[in-house]
CSV table of C-alpha atoms in Angstrom, one decimal:
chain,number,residue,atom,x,y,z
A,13,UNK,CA,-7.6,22.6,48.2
A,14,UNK,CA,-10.4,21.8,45.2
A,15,UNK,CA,-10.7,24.8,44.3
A,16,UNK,CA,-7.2,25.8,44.2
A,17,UNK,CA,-6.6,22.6,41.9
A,18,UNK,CA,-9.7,23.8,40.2
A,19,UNK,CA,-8.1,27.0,39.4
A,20,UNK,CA,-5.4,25.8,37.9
A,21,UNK,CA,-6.8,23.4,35.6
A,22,UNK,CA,-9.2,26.2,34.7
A,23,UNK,CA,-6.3,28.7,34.1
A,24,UNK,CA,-4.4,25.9,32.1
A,25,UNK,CA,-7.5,25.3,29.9
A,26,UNK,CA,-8.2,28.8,29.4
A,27,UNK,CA,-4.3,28.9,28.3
A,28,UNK,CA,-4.5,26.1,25.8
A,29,UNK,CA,-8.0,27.8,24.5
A,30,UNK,CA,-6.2,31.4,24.4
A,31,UNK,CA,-3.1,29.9,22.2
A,32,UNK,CA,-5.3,27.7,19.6
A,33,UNK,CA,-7.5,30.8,19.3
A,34,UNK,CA,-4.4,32.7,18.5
A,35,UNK,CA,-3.2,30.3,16.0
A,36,UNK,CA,-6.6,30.2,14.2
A,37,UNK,CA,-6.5,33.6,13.7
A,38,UNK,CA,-3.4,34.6,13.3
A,39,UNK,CA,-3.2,37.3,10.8
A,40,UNK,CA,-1.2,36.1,7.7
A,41,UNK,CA,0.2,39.6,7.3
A,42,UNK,CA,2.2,38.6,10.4
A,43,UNK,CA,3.5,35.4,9.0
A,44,UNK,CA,4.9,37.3,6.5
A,45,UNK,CA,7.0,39.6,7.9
A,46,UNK,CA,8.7,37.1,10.5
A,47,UNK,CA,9.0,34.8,7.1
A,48,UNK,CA,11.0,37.6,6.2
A,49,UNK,CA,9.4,37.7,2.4
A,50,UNK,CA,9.1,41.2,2.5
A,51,UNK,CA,12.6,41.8,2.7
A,52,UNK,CA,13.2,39.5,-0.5
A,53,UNK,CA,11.4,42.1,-2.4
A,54,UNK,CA,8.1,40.4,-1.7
A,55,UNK,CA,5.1,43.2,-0.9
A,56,UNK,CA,1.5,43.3,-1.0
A,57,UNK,CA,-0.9,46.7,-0.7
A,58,UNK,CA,-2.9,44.8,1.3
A,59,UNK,CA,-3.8,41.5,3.5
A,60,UNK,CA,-6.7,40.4,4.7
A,61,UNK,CA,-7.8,37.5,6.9
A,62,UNK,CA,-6.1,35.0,8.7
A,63,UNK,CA,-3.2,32.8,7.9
A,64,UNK,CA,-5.0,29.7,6.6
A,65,UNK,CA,-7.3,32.0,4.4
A,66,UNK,CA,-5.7,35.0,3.4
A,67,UNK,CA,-5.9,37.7,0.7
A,68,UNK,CA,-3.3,39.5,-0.6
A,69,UNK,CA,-3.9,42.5,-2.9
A,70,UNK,CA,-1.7,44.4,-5.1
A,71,UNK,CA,1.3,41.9,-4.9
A,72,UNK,CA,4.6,42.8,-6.5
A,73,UNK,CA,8.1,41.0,-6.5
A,74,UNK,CA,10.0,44.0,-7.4
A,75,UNK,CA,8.4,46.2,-10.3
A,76,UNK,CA,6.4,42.9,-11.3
A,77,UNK,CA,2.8,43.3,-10.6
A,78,UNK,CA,1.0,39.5,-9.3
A,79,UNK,CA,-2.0,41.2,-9.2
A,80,UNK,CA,-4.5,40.1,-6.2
A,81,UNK,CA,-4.1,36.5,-5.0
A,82,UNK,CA,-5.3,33.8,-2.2
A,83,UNK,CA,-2.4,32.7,0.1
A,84,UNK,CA,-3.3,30.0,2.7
A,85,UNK,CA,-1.1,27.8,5.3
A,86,UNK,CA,-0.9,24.3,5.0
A,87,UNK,CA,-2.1,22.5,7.6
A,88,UNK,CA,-0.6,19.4,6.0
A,89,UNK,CA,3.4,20.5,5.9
A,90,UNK,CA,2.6,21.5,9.9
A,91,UNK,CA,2.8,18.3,10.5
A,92,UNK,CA,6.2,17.8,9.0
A,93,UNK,CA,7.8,20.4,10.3
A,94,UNK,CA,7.6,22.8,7.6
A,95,UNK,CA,5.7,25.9,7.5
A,96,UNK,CA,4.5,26.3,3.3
A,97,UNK,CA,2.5,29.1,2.4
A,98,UNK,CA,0.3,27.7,-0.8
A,99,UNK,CA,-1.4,30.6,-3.0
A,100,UNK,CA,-2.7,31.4,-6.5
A,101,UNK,CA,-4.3,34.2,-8.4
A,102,UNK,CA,-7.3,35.4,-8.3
A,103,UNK,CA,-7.4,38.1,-10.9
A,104,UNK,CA,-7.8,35.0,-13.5
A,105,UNK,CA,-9.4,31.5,-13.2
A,106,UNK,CA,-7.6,29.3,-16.4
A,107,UNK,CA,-4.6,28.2,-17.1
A,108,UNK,CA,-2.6,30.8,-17.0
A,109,UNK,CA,-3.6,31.8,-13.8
A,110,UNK,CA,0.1,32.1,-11.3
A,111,UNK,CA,0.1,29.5,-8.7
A,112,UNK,CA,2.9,28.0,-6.3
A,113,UNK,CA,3.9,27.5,-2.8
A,114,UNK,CA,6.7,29.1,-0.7
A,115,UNK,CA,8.4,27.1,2.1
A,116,UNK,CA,9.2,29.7,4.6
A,117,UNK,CA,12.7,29.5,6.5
A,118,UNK,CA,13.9,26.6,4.0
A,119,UNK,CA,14.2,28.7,1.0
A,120,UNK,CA,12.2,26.7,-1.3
A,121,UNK,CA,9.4,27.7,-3.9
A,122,UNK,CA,7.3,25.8,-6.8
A,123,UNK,CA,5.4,27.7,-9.4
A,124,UNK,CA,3.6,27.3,-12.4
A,125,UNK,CA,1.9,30.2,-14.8
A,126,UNK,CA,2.1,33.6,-15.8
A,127,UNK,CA,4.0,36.1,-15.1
A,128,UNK,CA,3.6,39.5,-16.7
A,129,UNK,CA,6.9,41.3,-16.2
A,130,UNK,CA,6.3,44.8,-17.2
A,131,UNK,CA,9.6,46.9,-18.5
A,132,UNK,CA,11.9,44.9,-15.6
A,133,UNK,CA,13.9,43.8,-18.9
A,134,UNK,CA,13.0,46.9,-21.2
A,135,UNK,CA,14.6,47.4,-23.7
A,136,UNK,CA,14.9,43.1,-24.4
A,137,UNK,CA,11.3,42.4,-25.8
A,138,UNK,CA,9.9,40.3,-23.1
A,139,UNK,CA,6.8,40.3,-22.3
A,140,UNK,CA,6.0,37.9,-19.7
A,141,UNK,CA,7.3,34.8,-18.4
A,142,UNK,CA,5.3,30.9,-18.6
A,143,UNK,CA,6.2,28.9,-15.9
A,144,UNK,CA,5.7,25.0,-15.7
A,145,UNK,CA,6.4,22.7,-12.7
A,146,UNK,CA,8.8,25.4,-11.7
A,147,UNK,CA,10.7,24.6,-8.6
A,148,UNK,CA,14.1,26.0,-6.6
A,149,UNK,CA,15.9,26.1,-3.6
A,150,UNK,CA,17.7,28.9,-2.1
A,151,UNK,CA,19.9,28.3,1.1
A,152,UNK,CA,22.6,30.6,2.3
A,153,UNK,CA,22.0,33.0,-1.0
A,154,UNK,CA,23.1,30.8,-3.4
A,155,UNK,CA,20.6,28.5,-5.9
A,156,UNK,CA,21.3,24.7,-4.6
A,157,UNK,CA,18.7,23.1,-6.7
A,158,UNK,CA,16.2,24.2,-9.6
A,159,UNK,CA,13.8,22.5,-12.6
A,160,UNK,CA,11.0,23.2,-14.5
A,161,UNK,CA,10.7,24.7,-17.9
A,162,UNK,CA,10.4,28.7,-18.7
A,163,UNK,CA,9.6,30.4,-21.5
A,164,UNK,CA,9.8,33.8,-22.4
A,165,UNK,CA,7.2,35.5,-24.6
A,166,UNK,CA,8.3,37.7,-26.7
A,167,UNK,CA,6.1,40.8,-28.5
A,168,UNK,CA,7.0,42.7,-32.2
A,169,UNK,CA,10.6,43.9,-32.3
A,170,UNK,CA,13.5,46.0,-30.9
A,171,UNK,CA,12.6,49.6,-31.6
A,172,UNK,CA,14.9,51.4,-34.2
A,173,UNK,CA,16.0,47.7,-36.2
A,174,UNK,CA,13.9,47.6,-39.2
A,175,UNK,CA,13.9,43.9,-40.9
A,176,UNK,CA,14.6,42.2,-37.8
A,177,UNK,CA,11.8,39.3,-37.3
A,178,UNK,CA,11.8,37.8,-33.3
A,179,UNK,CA,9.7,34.5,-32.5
A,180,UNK,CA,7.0,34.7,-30.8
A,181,UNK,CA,9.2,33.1,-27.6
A,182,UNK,CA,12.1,31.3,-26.0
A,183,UNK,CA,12.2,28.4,-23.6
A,184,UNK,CA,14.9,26.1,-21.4
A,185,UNK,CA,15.2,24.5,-18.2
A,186,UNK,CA,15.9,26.1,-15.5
A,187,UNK,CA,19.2,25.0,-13.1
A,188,UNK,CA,21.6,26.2,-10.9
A,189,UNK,CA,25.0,27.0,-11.6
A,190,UNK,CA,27.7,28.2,-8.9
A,191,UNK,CA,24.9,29.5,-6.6
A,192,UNK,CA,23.2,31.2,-9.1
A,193,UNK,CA,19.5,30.5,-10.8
A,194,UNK,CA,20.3,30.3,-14.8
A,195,UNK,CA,17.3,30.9,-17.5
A,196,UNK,CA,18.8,29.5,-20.6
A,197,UNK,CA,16.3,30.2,-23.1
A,198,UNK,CA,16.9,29.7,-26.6
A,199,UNK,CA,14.0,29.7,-29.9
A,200,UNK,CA,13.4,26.6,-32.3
A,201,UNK,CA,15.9,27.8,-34.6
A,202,UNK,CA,18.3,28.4,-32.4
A,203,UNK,CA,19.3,31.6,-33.6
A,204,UNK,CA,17.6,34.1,-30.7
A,205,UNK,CA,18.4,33.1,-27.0
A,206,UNK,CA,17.9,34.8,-23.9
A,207,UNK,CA,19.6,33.6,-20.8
A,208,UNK,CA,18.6,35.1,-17.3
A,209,UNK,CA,20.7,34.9,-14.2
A,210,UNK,CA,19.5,35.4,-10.9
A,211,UNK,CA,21.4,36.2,-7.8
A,212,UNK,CA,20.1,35.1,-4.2
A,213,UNK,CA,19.8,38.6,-3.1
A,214,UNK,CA,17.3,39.2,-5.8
A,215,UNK,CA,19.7,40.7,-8.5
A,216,UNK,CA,19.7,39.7,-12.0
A,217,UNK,CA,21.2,40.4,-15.5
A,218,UNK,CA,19.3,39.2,-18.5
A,219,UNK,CA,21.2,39.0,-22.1
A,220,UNK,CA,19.6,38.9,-25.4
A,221,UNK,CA,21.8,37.0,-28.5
A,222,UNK,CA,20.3,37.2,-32.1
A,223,UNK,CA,22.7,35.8,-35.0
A,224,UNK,CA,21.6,37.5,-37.8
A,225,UNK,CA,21.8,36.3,-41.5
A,226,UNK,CA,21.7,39.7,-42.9
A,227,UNK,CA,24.1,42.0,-43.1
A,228,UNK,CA,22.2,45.3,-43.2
A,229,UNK,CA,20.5,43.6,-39.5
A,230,UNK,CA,23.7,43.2,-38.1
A,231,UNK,CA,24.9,46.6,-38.7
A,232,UNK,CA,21.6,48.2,-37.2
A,233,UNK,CA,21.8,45.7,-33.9
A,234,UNK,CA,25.7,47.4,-33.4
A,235,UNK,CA,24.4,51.1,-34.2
A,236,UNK,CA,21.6,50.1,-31.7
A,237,UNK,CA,24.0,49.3,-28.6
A,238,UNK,CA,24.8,45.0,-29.2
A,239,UNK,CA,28.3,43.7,-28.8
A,240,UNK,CA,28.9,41.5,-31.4
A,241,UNK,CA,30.8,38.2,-29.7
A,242,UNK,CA,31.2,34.5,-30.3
A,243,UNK,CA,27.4,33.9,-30.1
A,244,UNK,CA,26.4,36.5,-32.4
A,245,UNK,CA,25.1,40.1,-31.0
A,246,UNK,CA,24.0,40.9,-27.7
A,247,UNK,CA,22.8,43.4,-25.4
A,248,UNK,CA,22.6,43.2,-21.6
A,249,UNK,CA,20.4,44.5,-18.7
A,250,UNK,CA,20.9,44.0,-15.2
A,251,UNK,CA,18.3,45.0,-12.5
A,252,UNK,CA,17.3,44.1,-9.3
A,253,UNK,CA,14.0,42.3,-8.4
């Protein structure tokens, strides 16, 4: 009778010890896939190590390149309830470096940094993307929440319009409209502008308005493919992330 009582005590320790072994090293390439942030165009080349200590290499959202970063779980949110994946870059150690959180299964993510975004918006001139005290919340596809302010950098000029001079960038709050994530960036003058909108399912359609003051511009910008309108000229690209 001791030993049978033995034996299951033994079995249920051995249990216990089997699942908090399996916890600790659960492989964080595994959290990710039943997180489901693959399918949201989330990808990495590689992951290494366990889920409170990972690294990711080669990570892309789409056609935009992270780079290599360190991804961790927090123990801390466990004990809320809520499972949030904290991570940062490691390709760069100031500022600029990108780093955030994601809350997996509630659809909410905070960023701040970088973001180099290739040609995703080729031809518009942007070349990457500041983010500070970024935050949104995604639930059912549609944007319910968002803050935090953006800014667009912007490089030279729009090939084939001579005379046209862009600012060096754009910036505006982010916010939700109708479901839907809204960049509305505009320059100090007011004149340039930029606004970005972005779908739950990833897609997006980014349109840039210039109001130029002379004429000979204007006429290059509609030779050049903008639609003049209300708010000046403007050219649109859509994409999908």
């Amino acid at each position: 009778m001791i030993a049978k009582v033995f034996d299951r005590t033994t079995r249920r320790w051995l249990a216990i010890g089997f699942l908090i072994a399996l916890i600790i090293f659960l492989p964080m390439r595994i959290v990710l896939g039943a997180a489901g942030l693959q399918g949201r165009g989330l990808s990495a080349r590689a992951v290494y190590d366990s889920v409170w200590s990972a690294t990711l290499g080669d990570v892309r959202v789409g056609d935009i390149n992270l780079g290599n970063m360190r991804a961790g779980l927090s123990p801390l949110y466990l004990l809320i309830g809520e499972a949030r994946i904290s991570f940062q870059s490691i390709d760069r150690i100031d500022e600029s470096r990108l780093r955030g959180a994601i809350s997996v299964g509630r659809g909410v993510f905070g960023l701040s940094g970088d973001v180099p975004v290739g040609q995703v918006f080729s031809p518009l001139p942007v070349t990457s993307l500041t983010l500070t005290d970024v935050t949104a919340r995604f639930g059912a596809g549609a944007c319910s929440s968002a803050d935090g302010i953006v800014r667009a950098n912007l490089v030279g000029g729009i090939s084939g319009i001579d005379g046209l001079v862009l600012p060096s960038n754009v910036s505006g709050r982010l916010r939700c409209e109708r479901g839907i994530l809204i960049l509305p960036l505009t320059s100090q003058a007011g004149t340039e502008a930029i606004n970005v909108r972005i779908q739950g399912d990833g897609r997006y359609r980014a349109s840039l308005s210039l109001q130029p003051t002379d004429p000979a511009v204007a006429q290059r910008l509609a030779l050049a493919g903008f639609v003049q309108g209300p708010k000046g000229y403007q050219l649109s690209v859509e994409g999908r992330f």
